[in-house]
């Protein structure tokens, strides 16, 4: 489907400092992993973009 906005996603082992509860198309959400966790790119922070089909990625962090 296509939507023009994104709801706040489910965070796994991560948190965000954004206060927004919904995001417009092309809005960016920055997240950071909890201590001891990292994203699939090996970074402790990341950002995702709200696109036509929802978030570009999910804010998920894995145990190091
Ligand atoms: C969102 O980004 C796409 C790709 O850069 C662009 O084509 C589009 O116009 C942008 N839409 C809005 C609402 O900013």
mmCIF file of C-alpha atoms and ligand atoms in Angstrom:
data_model
loop_
_atom_site.group_PDB
_atom_site.id
_atom_site.type_symbol
_atom_site.label_atom_id
_atom_site.label_comp_id
_atom_site.label_asym_id
_atom_site.label_seq_id
_atom_site.Cartn_x
_atom_site.Cartn_y
_atom_site.Cartn_z
ATOM 1 C CA UNK A 1 0.000 0.000 0.000
ATOM 2 C CA UNK A 2 0.987 3.632 -0.024
ATOM 3 C CA UNK A 3 0.632 6.189 2.676
ATOM 4 C CA UNK A 4 1.709 9.775 2.970
ATOM 5 C CA UNK A 5 2.613 9.551 6.628
ATOM 6 C CA UNK A 6 4.235 7.087 8.972
ATOM 7 C CA UNK A 7 3.340 6.179 12.520
ATOM 8 C CA UNK A 8 6.031 5.851 15.105
ATOM 9 C CA UNK A 9 7.644 2.477 14.447
ATOM 10 C CA UNK A 10 8.324 -0.330 16.871
ATOM 11 C CA UNK A 11 11.780 -0.014 18.358
ATOM 12 C CA UNK A 12 13.747 -3.088 19.235
ATOM 13 C CA UNK A 13 16.627 -2.488 21.626
ATOM 14 C CA UNK A 14 16.684 1.119 20.514
ATOM 15 C CA UNK A 15 15.292 4.504 21.420
ATOM 16 C CA UNK A 16 14.709 7.804 19.707
ATOM 17 C CA UNK A 17 14.888 11.367 20.902
ATOM 18 C CA UNK A 18 12.212 12.506 18.484
ATOM 19 C CA UNK A 19 9.048 13.551 20.308
ATOM 20 C CA UNK A 20 6.792 13.224 17.283
ATOM 21 C CA UNK A 21 4.176 10.487 17.155
ATOM 22 C CA UNK A 22 3.720 10.612 13.395
ATOM 23 C CA UNK A 23 5.872 11.638 10.491
ATOM 24 C CA UNK A 24 5.279 13.132 7.084
ATOM 25 C CA UNK A 25 6.670 11.808 3.849
ATOM 26 C CA UNK A 26 10.454 12.230 3.791
ATOM 27 C CA UNK A 27 10.710 12.961 7.480
ATOM 28 C CA UNK A 28 13.717 11.388 9.151
ATOM 29 C CA UNK A 29 13.724 9.614 12.475
ATOM 30 C CA UNK A 30 17.042 9.207 14.256
ATOM 31 C CA UNK A 31 17.513 6.389 16.715
ATOM 32 C CA UNK A 32 20.236 5.054 18.921
ATOM 33 C CA UNK A 33 20.798 1.574 20.209
ATOM 34 C CA UNK A 34 20.691 0.675 23.863
ATOM 35 C CA UNK A 35 24.044 -0.030 25.492
ATOM 36 C CA UNK A 36 25.579 -3.244 24.188
ATOM 37 C CA UNK A 37 23.522 -3.273 21.001
ATOM 38 C CA UNK A 38 24.240 -2.198 17.455
ATOM 39 C CA UNK A 39 22.349 -1.877 14.203
ATOM 40 C CA UNK A 40 22.813 -4.265 11.296
ATOM 41 C CA UNK A 41 25.403 -1.857 9.903
ATOM 42 C CA UNK A 42 27.479 -2.136 13.073
ATOM 43 C CA UNK A 43 26.650 1.384 14.185
ATOM 44 C CA UNK A 44 25.070 2.430 17.466
ATOM 45 C CA UNK A 45 22.951 5.070 15.761
ATOM 46 C CA UNK A 46 20.920 5.170 12.622
ATOM 47 C CA UNK A 47 18.164 7.020 10.845
ATOM 48 C CA UNK A 48 15.166 5.936 8.850
ATOM 49 C CA UNK A 49 13.091 7.880 6.355
ATOM 50 C CA UNK A 50 9.337 7.906 5.934
ATOM 51 C CA UNK A 51 8.629 6.912 2.342
ATOM 52 C CA UNK A 52 5.553 6.185 0.223
ATOM 53 C CA UNK A 53 5.511 2.602 1.460
ATOM 54 C CA UNK A 54 6.337 3.321 5.066
ATOM 55 C CA UNK A 55 9.668 3.439 6.785
ATOM 56 C CA UNK A 56 12.815 2.841 4.789
ATOM 57 C CA UNK A 57 14.029 0.488 7.492
ATOM 58 C CA UNK A 58 13.187 -0.525 11.032
ATOM 59 C CA UNK A 59 14.939 0.800 14.147
ATOM 60 C CA UNK A 60 16.207 -2.559 15.290
ATOM 61 C CA UNK A 61 19.425 -3.159 17.176
ATOM 62 C CA UNK A 62 21.086 -6.468 17.889
ATOM 63 C CA UNK A 63 23.221 -7.686 20.738
ATOM 64 C CA UNK A 64 26.874 -7.100 19.933
HETATM 65 C C1 LIG B 1 10.172 13.165 -0.978
HETATM 66 O O1 LIG B 1 11.390 12.766 -1.551
HETATM 67 C C2 LIG B 1 11.268 12.357 -2.895
HETATM 68 C C3 LIG B 1 12.615 11.800 -3.323
HETATM 69 O O2 LIG B 1 13.644 12.681 -3.036
HETATM 70 C C4 LIG B 1 10.803 13.551 -3.733
HETATM 71 O O3 LIG B 1 10.679 13.158 -5.085
HETATM 72 C C5 LIG B 1 9.476 14.033 -3.195
HETATM 73 O O4 LIG B 1 9.079 15.198 -3.899
HETATM 74 C C6 LIG B 1 9.567 14.337 -1.735
HETATM 75 N N1 LIG B 1 8.228 14.641 -1.225
HETATM 76 C C7 LIG B 1 8.001 15.581 -0.302
HETATM 77 C C8 LIG B 1 6.582 15.747 0.135
HETATM 78 O O5 LIG B 1 8.891 16.268 0.164
#
